[in-house]
C-alpha cells in the first residue's frame, strides 16, 4: 500500500479562556482545527526569523525525564523532551493521529505485509552533521534488535520489545527480520510475519532515529551512569537527532534545548525550549500565574478553576490513556479468580471519577480506548455490587490478611492526575467490601514504577498506559501480550490470540479479534480498568496556539507566540 500523505504543518489550535465552572464541568475538546496541506517532497516554507519578543518557551512538567535516549525508556516525560530532538520515519497526522510521512516521504507494503520499502527524505542531517540516509536507518534498527541484556535489564519492556516481542538472542520469537538499504535514500525493512500495526508503531517516540556516530561515540548501550536511581548511558544524557531542536543541557530539574539552524522543516517561532520540573500541580499553577513558565501539563480538577480565574487557557486532549488497578497474582490469595472478581465488583468507577478527574473522563470497561473502535458489548462490566464482592471474597477464602497497596506520590500522569485522592477513594471502596489494605505510598521519582514491576510483597497498585500510536496492540499487546512481573499473569491462549490479532488486516475480523481478547481479559481479571481520563494543559495568553495531540505528539516548532514580531525587512 503506497502512502504519500501531506507533510506535517503547524497545528493552529487555541482554546478560549473558560469560566471557572466550565473548566471543570463540560469543557469542549480543542482538537478540531485543520492544518494547511503541504507538499510531501519539500520542507514547509520557513517564516522570517523572529527578531522581537521572547522566543523562549518554558513548560512546567510533572516529573523529570528518565533518559533522553527514547529507545531506552517508555515514560511520558522522557518522550515529551526527546520528540523535540529526534524524529522517526513515520509521524502523526495532527488532526487524526493517523500515520503520516516524516523522515520517510513515502512507503510501500511488500510481500503481503511482511516487508515495507521506505523512500527517505534526501535533505536531512543529524545535529552532529552526519547524514541521514538508509545506512543510518539500518544502524538504528540493528541497534534496537541487538540491544544487550545488560541494557534491557535496567528497565521495563522497551519500545522495541513491546512491538517486536523479542531481540536477536530470541530470533524465533522476534517479529523483526532485517533492514536492508536499497539505495542511499531507500530502505527495506523485513518482518517475520505480517504486522498490521507496524507503520503506526513507527510513529512512537521510541522509534526515533539517532545519529549512528553519536550512538557509538557515546556508548548508547552501556548504562554506566545513574540519574535518580535510573541507569543511563552517556548518550542518554546527550542525544543527537534530526528534529527542530538540539540538546543544550540537562541539570537537576531543568532541560534546555535550542533551535537547530539546519533543520529541514518548519522553523517556527520558538528558538529555545526549557522544561522545568514542578511536581505539585498547585505549584505549577502558581508558576504559570506568576509568569515563570508559559504553560504546564496535567491540570487537575482542583486547580482548573484557578486556571480559568487567572484568565489562562485550558487545552484539552482527547482521551487516549487508561488507568487501572493492578493485581499481583504472585501475592498469596490473588491467584484466586474469585478474589479478583470480588475486587472488580467492589470498585464504583463513576464514584471514583466524580470530582477527581476532569469532565469527560469515562469509566473503562476494557483496556482499549473508544477512539480505536473496539466494541465492549461482550466484555463483562463488573458493575458496582458490594454484596456480590463480599460473597466472592468469602468463597475465595480470604482471611482478612493485610494487602499492601502501592500508589505514587507527588506526580501527575495523563491517566492519573491526582494519585493520592484516587487511592483514598479506592481504599474506601475496597475496605467497605472487607479488604484489609496497607497503604504503600511511594515517590514516583524514587522508583515507583520499578517497585510495581518487581516488588514481590505487593498486592495492589495504581498504574496506567498512555498510547503513543493508533493501534489496539499498543494497549492490550503492551499490557497483556506476554508474562510480566507486574501482574504475574500467565495465559498462553490469550497471548496466542494477541499474536494472531497483530497479523490480521484492518477490518471487521480484526476488530472482532480485539473484542474477543478484551472479553478474555475481563474474564480473567488480571487488572481492573478504571477510567479513560481526560488530560489537559494550561497556557499563558502569549501562547496563541499549541499543537494538542491525544498521543502527545506535541513538537514545539508548531507553537505560535503572540509577542513574536517577524523581521519583514526585504
Coordinates of C-alpha atoms in Angstrom, one line a residue:
X1 CA 0.0 0.0 0.0
X2 CA 1.5 3.3 -1.1
X3 CA 1.4 6.3 1.3
X4 CA 2.0 9.8 0.1
X5 CA 0.1 11.8 2.7
X6 CA 0.8 15.6 3.0
X7 CA 3.8 16.7 5.1
X8 CA 3.1 17.9 8.7
X9 CA 2.4 21.6 9.2
X10 CA 1.9 23.6 12.4
X11 CA -1.4 22.9 14.0
X12 CA -3.2 26.1 14.7
X13 CA -5.2 25.4 17.8
X14 CA -6.1 27.5 20.7
X15 CA -8.9 27.4 23.3
X16 CA -10.8 30.3 24.6
X17 CA -10.4 31.2 28.2
X18 CA -13.1 29.4 30.2
X19 CA -15.0 30.3 33.3
X20 CA -14.2 28.5 36.5
X21 CA -17.3 26.4 36.3
X22 CA -16.8 25.5 32.6
X23 CA -13.2 24.5 33.3
X24 CA -14.4 21.6 35.4
X25 CA -17.9 20.9 34.0
X26 CA -18.3 20.3 30.3
X27 CA -15.2 21.5 28.6
X28 CA -15.1 21.1 24.8
X29 CA -12.1 19.3 23.3
X30 CA -9.7 21.6 21.4
X31 CA -8.8 19.0 18.7
X32 CA -10.6 20.0 15.5
X33 CA -8.7 22.7 13.7
X34 CA -7.3 21.8 10.3
X35 CA -3.7 22.2 9.3
X36 CA -2.8 23.6 5.9
X37 CA -1.6 21.0 3.4
X38 CA 2.0 20.9 2.2
X39 CA 3.9 19.0 -0.4
X40 CA 5.5 15.8 0.9
X41 CA 8.5 16.2 -1.3
X42 CA 9.8 19.5 0.1
X43 CA 10.0 21.0 3.6
X44 CA 7.3 23.5 4.6
X45 CA 8.2 27.1 3.8
X46 CA 10.1 28.9 6.6
X47 CA 8.8 32.2 8.0
X48 CA 11.1 35.1 8.6
X49 CA 13.3 34.7 11.6
X50 CA 11.7 36.3 14.7
X51 CA 13.6 39.3 15.8
X52 CA 11.5 40.8 18.5
X53 CA 9.8 39.4 21.6
X54 CA 10.6 36.5 23.9
X55 CA 11.3 33.4 21.7
X56 CA 11.8 31.0 24.6
X57 CA 9.0 28.6 25.5
X58 CA 9.1 27.2 29.1
X59 CA 6.9 24.3 30.0
X60 CA 6.3 23.1 33.6
X61 CA 6.4 19.3 33.7
X62 CA 5.3 16.9 36.5
X63 CA 8.4 14.8 36.6
X64 CA 12.0 14.6 35.3
X65 CA 12.7 12.5 32.2
X66 CA 14.2 9.2 33.0
X67 CA 16.6 9.3 30.0
X68 CA 16.9 11.3 26.8
X69 CA 17.5 8.1 24.7
X70 CA 13.9 7.3 23.6
X71 CA 14.9 3.6 22.8
X72 CA 15.6 3.0 26.4
X73 CA 12.5 4.4 28.1
X74 CA 8.7 4.4 27.8
X75 CA 7.7 7.3 30.1
X76 CA 5.7 10.3 29.1
X77 CA 8.2 12.9 30.4
X78 CA 11.2 11.4 28.6
X79 CA 9.2 11.3 25.3
X80 CA 8.0 14.8 25.7
X81 CA 11.6 16.0 25.6
X82 CA 13.1 13.6 23.1
X83 CA 10.4 14.2 20.4
X84 CA 11.6 17.8 20.1
X85 CA 15.1 16.5 19.2
X86 CA 14.6 13.1 17.5
X87 CA 12.3 12.0 14.7
X88 CA 11.1 8.7 13.2
X89 CA 10.4 7.5 9.7
X90 CA 6.7 8.0 10.4
X91 CA 5.0 10.9 12.0
X92 CA 1.5 11.6 13.3
X93 CA -1.2 13.5 11.4
X94 CA -2.2 16.4 13.8
X95 CA -5.9 16.0 13.1
X96 CA -6.5 12.3 13.1
X97 CA -3.3 10.9 14.8
X98 CA -3.0 8.5 11.8
X99 CA 0.5 7.8 10.4
X100 CA 2.0 10.5 8.2
X101 CA 5.3 10.9 6.4
X102 CA 8.2 12.4 8.4
X103 CA 11.8 11.3 7.7
X104 CA 10.3 8.8 5.2
X105 CA 8.5 10.7 2.4
X106 CA 6.6 7.5 1.4
X107 CA 6.4 3.8 2.0
X108 CA 5.1 0.7 0.2
X109 CA 3.9 -2.6 1.6
X110 CA 5.5 -5.7 0.1
X111 CA 5.4 -9.4 0.5
X112 CA 1.8 -9.4 1.8
X113 CA 2.7 -7.2 4.7
X114 CA 6.0 -8.9 5.7
X115 CA 8.2 -6.1 4.3
X116 CA 8.0 -2.3 3.8
X117 CA 10.1 -0.2 1.4
X118 CA 10.6 3.3 2.5
X119 CA 11.7 6.3 0.4
X120 CA 13.6 8.7 2.7
X121 CA 13.9 12.4 2.6
X122 CA 17.2 13.4 1.0
X123 CA 17.6 16.8 2.7
X124 CA 18.1 15.8 6.4
X125 CA 21.2 15.9 8.6
X126 CA 21.7 14.9 12.2
X127 CA 22.6 17.6 14.7
X128 CA 26.2 16.5 14.6
X129 CA 26.4 17.0 10.9
X130 CA 26.1 13.3 10.0
X131 CA 23.9 12.5 7.0
X132 CA 20.5 10.9 7.4
X133 CA 20.2 8.0 4.9
X134 CA 19.4 4.3 4.5
X135 CA 22.6 3.3 6.3
X136 CA 21.6 5.4 9.3
X137 CA 18.1 3.8 9.4
X138 CA 19.5 0.3 9.4
X139 CA 22.1 1.3 12.1
X140 CA 19.2 2.3 14.3
X141 CA 17.1 -0.9 13.6
X142 CA 20.1 -3.1 14.1
X143 CA 20.9 -1.3 17.4
X144 CA 17.4 -1.9 18.7
X145 CA 17.4 -5.5 17.6
X146 CA 20.7 -6.3 19.2
X147 CA 20.2 -4.4 22.5
X148 CA 22.3 -6.3 25.1
X149 CA 20.6 -8.0 28.0
X150 CA 22.6 -5.7 30.4
X151 CA 20.8 -2.7 28.9
X152 CA 17.4 -4.3 28.7
X153 CA 17.5 -5.4 32.4
X154 CA 17.7 -1.8 33.5
X155 CA 14.1 -1.0 32.5
X156 CA 10.6 -2.5 32.0
X157 CA 9.8 -3.6 28.4
X158 CA 11.5 -1.3 26.0
X159 CA 9.6 0.1 22.9
X160 CA 11.3 -2.5 20.5
X161 CA 10.2 -5.4 22.7
X162 CA 6.6 -4.0 23.1
X163 CA 6.2 -4.0 19.3
X164 CA 8.6 -6.8 18.0
X165 CA 8.3 -9.0 21.1
X166 CA 12.0 -10.1 21.3
X167 CA 15.6 -9.4 20.3
X168 CA 18.3 -11.0 18.4
X169 CA 19.0 -13.5 21.1
X170 CA 15.5 -14.9 20.6
X171 CA 15.2 -14.8 16.8
X172 CA 12.4 -17.4 16.8
X173 CA 10.2 -15.1 18.9
X174 CA 11.1 -11.7 17.4
X175 CA 8.9 -10.3 14.7
X176 CA 11.8 -8.3 13.2
X177 CA 13.8 -9.8 10.5
X178 CA 16.2 -7.3 8.8
X179 CA 16.9 -3.8 7.5
X180 CA 18.5 -3.5 4.0
X181 CA 19.5 -0.3 2.2
X182 CA 18.1 -0.4 -1.4
X183 CA 20.0 2.8 -2.3
X184 CA 21.2 5.9 -0.5
X185 CA 17.7 7.1 0.4
X186 CA 15.7 3.8 0.0
X187 CA 15.5 1.1 2.6
X188 CA 13.6 -2.2 3.0
X189 CA 12.5 -3.4 6.5
X190 CA 11.5 -7.1 6.6
X191 CA 9.4 -8.8 9.2
X192 CA 8.9 -12.4 10.3
X193 CA 5.1 -12.1 9.7
X194 CA 2.5 -9.6 8.8
X195 CA 2.2 -6.8 11.4
X196 CA -0.8 -4.6 10.7
X197 CA 0.3 -2.1 13.3
X198 CA 3.9 -1.8 12.1
X199 CA 3.5 1.6 10.3
X200 CA 1.5 3.2 13.2
X201 CA 4.1 1.8 15.7
X202 CA 6.9 3.6 13.9
X203 CA 5.3 6.9 14.9
X204 CA 6.0 6.1 18.5
X205 CA 8.8 8.2 20.0
X206 CA 10.7 5.0 20.9
X207 CA 11.5 4.5 17.2
X208 CA 13.1 7.9 16.6
X209 CA 16.3 8.0 14.6
X210 CA 19.6 8.7 16.4
X211 CA 22.9 9.6 14.9
X212 CA 24.9 6.3 14.4
X213 CA 28.1 8.2 15.1
X214 CA 26.8 9.6 18.4
X215 CA 25.4 6.1 19.4
X216 CA 28.9 4.7 19.0
X217 CA 30.9 7.5 20.5
X218 CA 28.6 8.0 23.5
X219 CA 28.3 4.2 24.1
X220 CA 24.4 4.2 24.0
X221 CA 24.0 0.6 25.2
X222 CA 26.4 1.0 28.1
X223 CA 24.4 2.2 31.1
X224 CA 27.3 3.1 33.2
X225 CA 25.8 6.1 34.9
X226 CA 22.8 6.7 37.1
X227 CA 20.3 9.5 37.5
X228 CA 17.8 9.5 40.3
X229 CA 18.3 5.7 40.6
X230 CA 17.8 5.1 36.8
X231 CA 20.8 3.6 34.9
X232 CA 21.7 5.7 32.0
X233 CA 24.3 5.9 29.2
X234 CA 26.3 8.9 28.2
X235 CA 24.1 9.0 25.0
X236 CA 21.1 9.1 27.3
X237 CA 22.4 12.4 28.6
X238 CA 23.4 13.9 25.2
X239 CA 21.1 12.7 22.4
X240 CA 21.6 13.6 18.7
X241 CA 18.7 13.5 16.3
X242 CA 17.2 15.3 13.3
X243 CA 14.4 17.3 15.0
X244 CA 13.8 21.0 15.1
X245 CA 15.6 21.4 18.5
X246 CA 19.0 20.2 19.6
X247 CA 20.2 19.3 23.1
X248 CA 21.8 22.1 25.1
X249 CA 21.9 21.0 28.8
X250 CA 20.2 18.8 31.5
X251 CA 20.8 19.9 35.0
X252 CA 18.8 18.9 38.1
X253 CA 15.1 19.7 37.3
X254 CA 15.8 21.5 34.0
X255 CA 16.3 20.5 30.4
X256 CA 17.3 23.2 27.8
X257 CA 17.1 22.9 24.0
X258 CA 17.9 25.3 21.2
X259 CA 16.7 25.5 17.6
X260 CA 18.7 23.6 15.1
X261 CA 19.5 26.1 12.4
X262 CA 20.0 23.5 9.7
X263 CA 16.6 21.9 10.4
X264 CA 15.0 20.6 7.2
X265 CA 11.4 21.5 8.2
X266 CA 9.3 24.2 9.7
X267 CA 11.3 26.8 11.6
X268 CA 8.5 28.1 13.8
X269 CA 8.8 31.0 16.3
X270 CA 10.2 29.2 19.3
X271 CA 14.0 29.4 19.4
X272 CA 14.8 28.0 22.8
X273 CA 12.9 25.4 24.9
X274 CA 13.1 24.9 28.7
X275 CA 11.5 22.0 30.5
X276 CA 11.3 22.7 34.3
X277 CA 10.1 20.0 36.7
X278 CA 7.4 21.2 39.1
X279 CA 6.0 18.1 40.8
X280 CA 3.0 19.5 42.6
X281 CA 0.0 20.8 40.5
X282 CA -0.6 23.7 42.8
X283 CA 3.0 24.8 42.4
X284 CA 2.6 24.6 38.6
X285 CA -0.4 26.9 38.7
X286 CA 1.5 29.4 40.8
X287 CA 4.4 29.3 38.4
X288 CA 2.2 30.0 35.4
X289 CA 0.2 32.8 37.0
X290 CA 3.5 34.4 38.1
X291 CA 4.8 34.3 34.6
X292 CA 7.7 32.0 35.4
X293 CA 6.5 29.4 32.8
X294 CA 4.5 29.7 29.6
X295 CA 2.4 26.5 30.3
X296 CA 2.1 23.3 32.2
X297 CA 0.7 19.9 31.7
X298 CA -1.8 17.8 33.7
X299 CA -4.3 20.3 35.0
X300 CA -6.3 18.8 38.0
X301 CA -9.9 19.3 39.0
X302 CA -8.7 21.2 42.0
X303 CA -6.7 23.8 40.0
X304 CA -8.8 24.0 36.8
X305 CA -10.9 26.8 38.4
X306 CA -7.9 28.8 39.3
X307 CA -6.6 28.5 35.8
X308 CA -9.8 30.0 34.5
X309 CA -10.0 32.7 37.1
X310 CA -6.5 33.8 36.2
X311 CA -7.5 34.2 32.5
X312 CA -5.3 31.4 31.3
X313 CA -6.0 29.0 28.5
X314 CA -7.2 25.4 29.1
X315 CA -6.3 22.9 26.3
X316 CA -7.9 19.5 26.5
X317 CA -6.7 16.3 24.8
X318 CA -9.0 13.6 23.5
X319 CA -8.6 10.6 25.9
X320 CA -6.0 8.1 24.8
X321 CA -4.8 6.5 28.1
X322 CA -6.2 4.0 30.5
X323 CA -5.9 4.0 34.3
X324 CA -6.1 0.5 36.0
X325 CA -5.9 -1.2 39.3
X326 CA -3.1 -3.8 39.0
X327 CA -3.1 -7.1 41.0
X328 CA 0.0 -9.2 41.6
X329 CA -1.0 -12.9 41.3
X330 CA 2.2 -13.9 43.0
X331 CA 0.8 -12.4 46.2
X332 CA -1.0 -15.1 48.4
X333 CA -4.7 -15.3 47.5
X334 CA -4.7 -13.0 44.5
X335 CA -4.2 -16.0 42.2
X336 CA -7.8 -17.0 43.0
X337 CA -10.2 -15.8 40.3
X338 CA -13.0 -15.2 42.8
X339 CA -10.8 -12.9 44.8
X340 CA -10.0 -10.8 41.7
X341 CA -13.7 -10.8 40.7
X342 CA -14.6 -9.6 44.2
X343 CA -12.2 -6.7 43.7
X344 CA -13.8 -5.8 40.4
X345 CA -17.3 -5.8 41.9
X346 CA -16.1 -3.7 44.8
X347 CA -15.0 -0.8 42.7
X348 CA -17.5 2.0 42.0
X349 CA -16.0 3.6 38.9
X350 CA -18.4 6.5 38.4
X351 CA -17.9 7.5 42.1
X352 CA -14.2 7.2 41.7
X353 CA -14.2 9.5 38.7
X354 CA -16.6 12.1 40.1
X355 CA -14.7 15.1 41.4
X356 CA -11.3 13.6 40.9
X357 CA -10.9 13.6 37.1
X358 CA -11.7 16.3 34.6
X359 CA -15.2 16.3 33.0
X360 CA -15.3 14.0 30.0
X361 CA -13.4 11.2 31.8
X362 CA -15.4 7.9 31.3
X363 CA -15.4 4.6 33.3
X364 CA -13.4 2.0 31.5
X365 CA -15.0 -1.4 30.7
X366 CA -12.0 -2.6 28.7
X367 CA -8.4 -1.5 28.2
X368 CA -8.7 -0.2 24.7
X369 CA -9.9 3.5 24.3
X370 CA -13.1 4.2 22.3
X371 CA -11.1 6.0 19.7
X372 CA -9.9 2.7 18.3
X373 CA -13.4 1.4 17.6
X374 CA -13.3 -1.9 19.5
X375 CA -16.7 -3.0 20.9
X376 CA -17.1 -3.6 24.6
X377 CA -20.5 -5.1 24.3
X378 CA -19.4 -8.7 25.1
X379 CA -17.0 -7.5 27.9
X380 CA -18.0 -8.2 31.5
X381 CA -18.7 -4.8 33.0
X382 CA -18.4 -5.8 36.7
X383 CA -20.8 -3.0 37.8
X384 CA -20.5 -1.9 41.5
X385 CA -22.1 -4.7 43.6
X386 CA -20.9 -4.7 47.2
X387 CA -22.9 -7.7 48.3
X388 CA -21.5 -9.8 45.4
X389 CA -18.0 -8.6 46.2
X390 CA -18.4 -9.8 49.8
X391 CA -19.8 -13.2 48.7
X392 CA -16.9 -13.8 46.3
X393 CA -14.3 -12.8 48.9
X394 CA -15.8 -15.3 51.3
X395 CA -15.8 -18.0 48.6
X396 CA -12.2 -17.3 47.8
X397 CA -11.2 -18.0 51.4
X398 CA -9.8 -14.6 52.0
X399 CA -9.0 -14.4 55.7
X400 CA -8.5 -10.7 56.2
X401 CA -4.7 -10.7 55.7
X402 CA -3.0 -7.4 55.1
X403 CA -2.8 -6.4 51.4
X404 CA -0.1 -3.9 50.5
X405 CA -1.4 -1.3 48.1
X406 CA 1.2 0.8 46.2
X407 CA 0.3 4.2 44.9
X408 CA 2.6 7.1 43.7
X409 CA 3.2 10.4 45.4
X410 CA 3.9 13.9 44.1
X411 CA 3.2 13.1 40.4
X412 CA 0.6 13.8 37.7
X413 CA 0.3 11.4 34.8
X414 CA -2.0 11.5 31.8
X415 CA -4.0 8.7 33.3
X416 CA -3.6 9.7 37.0
X417 CA -3.7 13.5 37.7
X418 CA -4.3 13.2 41.5
X419 CA -3.0 9.8 42.7
X420 CA -3.4 10.4 46.4
X421 CA -7.1 11.3 46.1
X422 CA -7.7 8.4 43.7
X423 CA -6.1 6.0 46.2
X424 CA -8.1 7.4 49.1
X425 CA -11.4 6.7 47.3
X426 CA -10.4 3.3 46.1
X427 CA -9.2 2.4 49.6
X428 CA -12.6 3.4 51.0
X429 CA -14.4 1.3 48.4
X430 CA -12.2 -1.8 48.8
X431 CA -12.3 -1.6 52.6
X432 CA -16.1 -1.5 52.5
X433 CA -16.0 -4.9 50.7
X434 CA -13.9 -6.4 53.5
X435 CA -10.3 -6.0 52.2
X436 CA -7.6 -5.1 54.7
X437 CA -5.3 -2.7 52.9
X438 CA -1.9 -1.5 53.9
X439 CA -1.1 1.8 52.1
X440 CA 2.3 1.9 50.4
X441 CA 2.8 5.5 49.2
X442 CA 6.0 5.7 47.1
X443 CA 7.6 8.7 45.4
X444 CA 7.4 8.4 41.7
X445 CA 10.9 9.7 41.2
X446 CA 12.3 7.3 43.8
X447 CA 11.5 4.1 41.9
X448 CA 7.7 3.7 41.9
X449 CA 7.5 2.0 38.5
X450 CA 10.3 -0.3 39.4
X451 CA 8.5 -1.2 42.7
X452 CA 5.3 -2.1 41.0
X453 CA 7.1 -4.1 38.4
X454 CA 9.4 -6.0 40.7
X455 CA 8.4 -5.8 44.3
X456 CA 7.1 -9.2 45.4
X457 CA 5.4 -8.0 48.6
X458 CA 2.8 -6.1 46.6
X459 CA -0.9 -7.0 46.3
X460 CA -2.3 -3.9 44.5
X461 CA -1.0 -0.9 42.7
X462 CA -2.2 2.0 40.6
X463 CA -0.8 2.4 37.1
X464 CA -1.9 3.2 33.6
X465 CA -0.9 3.2 30.0
X466 CA -0.7 6.1 27.6
X467 CA -0.9 5.3 23.9
X468 CA 1.8 6.5 21.6
X469 CA 0.3 5.3 18.3
X470 CA -3.1 4.3 16.9
X471 CA -3.5 0.5 17.1
X472 CA -5.2 -1.8 19.7
X473 CA -2.0 -3.7 20.1
X474 CA -0.5 -0.5 21.7
X475 CA -2.7 -1.3 24.7
X476 CA -3.5 -5.0 25.0
X477 CA -0.3 -6.1 23.5
X478 CA 1.8 -3.9 25.7
X479 CA -0.1 -4.7 28.9
X480 CA -1.2 -8.4 28.3
X481 CA 0.8 -9.7 25.4
X482 CA 3.2 -11.7 27.5
X483 CA 4.1 -12.6 31.0
X484 CA 5.2 -9.6 33.2
X485 CA 6.3 -9.3 36.8
X486 CA 3.8 -6.5 37.3
X487 CA 0.8 -8.8 37.2
X488 CA 2.3 -12.2 37.3
X489 CA -0.3 -13.1 34.8
X490 CA 0.0 -16.2 32.6
X491 CA -2.5 -17.1 29.9
X492 CA -0.9 -18.7 26.8
X493 CA -4.2 -18.9 25.0
X494 CA -4.6 -15.1 25.4
X495 CA -1.0 -14.5 24.3
X496 CA -1.6 -16.5 21.2
X497 CA -4.8 -14.6 20.4
X498 CA -2.9 -11.3 20.7
X499 CA -0.2 -12.6 18.4
X500 CA -2.7 -13.6 15.8
X501 CA -4.7 -10.3 16.0
X502 CA -1.5 -8.4 15.2
X503 CA -1.4 -10.2 11.8
X504 CA -5.0 -9.6 10.8
X505 CA -5.7 -6.8 8.2
X506 CA -7.7 -3.9 9.4
X507 CA -11.4 -4.6 9.2
X508 CA -14.2 -6.4 10.9
X509 CA -12.3 -9.6 11.6
X510 CA -9.5 -7.7 13.4
X511 CA -12.0 -5.6 15.4
X512 CA -13.8 -8.7 16.5
X513 CA -10.5 -10.4 17.4
X514 CA -9.6 -7.5 19.8
X515 CA -13.2 -7.5 21.2
X516 CA -12.7 -11.2 22.0
X517 CA -9.3 -10.5 23.5
X518 CA -10.9 -7.8 25.7
X519 CA -13.6 -10.3 26.8
X520 CA -11.0 -12.9 27.8
X521 CA -9.0 -10.2 29.7
X522 CA -12.2 -9.3 31.6
X523 CA -13.0 -12.9 32.4
X524 CA -9.5 -13.5 33.9
X525 CA -9.4 -10.1 35.7
X526 CA -5.6 -9.6 35.8
X527 CA -6.3 -5.9 36.5
X528 CA -9.3 -3.7 36.7
X529 CA -9.7 -1.0 34.1
X530 CA -10.9 2.1 35.9
X531 CA -11.1 5.1 33.6
X532 CA -10.2 6.7 30.3
X533 CA -9.1 10.1 31.7
X534 CA -9.1 13.4 30.0
X535 CA -5.8 15.2 30.3
X536 CA -5.3 18.9 29.8
X537 CA -2.7 21.7 29.7
X538 CA -2.8 25.3 30.9
X539 CA -1.2 28.0 28.8
X540 CA -0.4 31.7 29.2
X541 CA -2.2 34.2 27.0
X542 CA 1.0 34.7 24.9
X543 CA 0.6 31.2 23.6
X544 CA -1.7 31.8 20.5
X545 CA -1.7 28.1 19.6
X546 CA -0.2 24.8 20.9
X547 CA -0.2 21.5 18.9
X548 CA -2.5 19.5 21.3
X549 CA -2.4 15.7 20.5
X550 CA -4.1 12.7 22.0
X551 CA -0.8 10.7 21.6
X552 CA 1.1 13.8 22.9
X553 CA 2.9 14.3 19.6
X554 CA 3.5 17.9 20.6
X555 CA 6.5 19.4 18.9
X556 CA 7.3 23.0 19.8
X557 CA 8.2 24.4 16.5
X558 CA 4.4 24.3 15.9
X559 CA 3.7 26.8 18.7
X560 CA 2.7 30.3 17.9
X561 CA 3.5 33.1 20.3
X562 CA 1.6 36.4 20.4
X563 CA 4.6 38.6 21.3
X564 CA 6.8 37.5 18.4
X565 CA 7.3 40.0 15.6
X566 CA 8.8 38.6 12.4
X567 CA 11.5 40.5 10.6
X568 CA 9.8 41.7 7.4
X569 CA 12.8 43.6 6.0
X570 CA 13.4 42.7 2.4

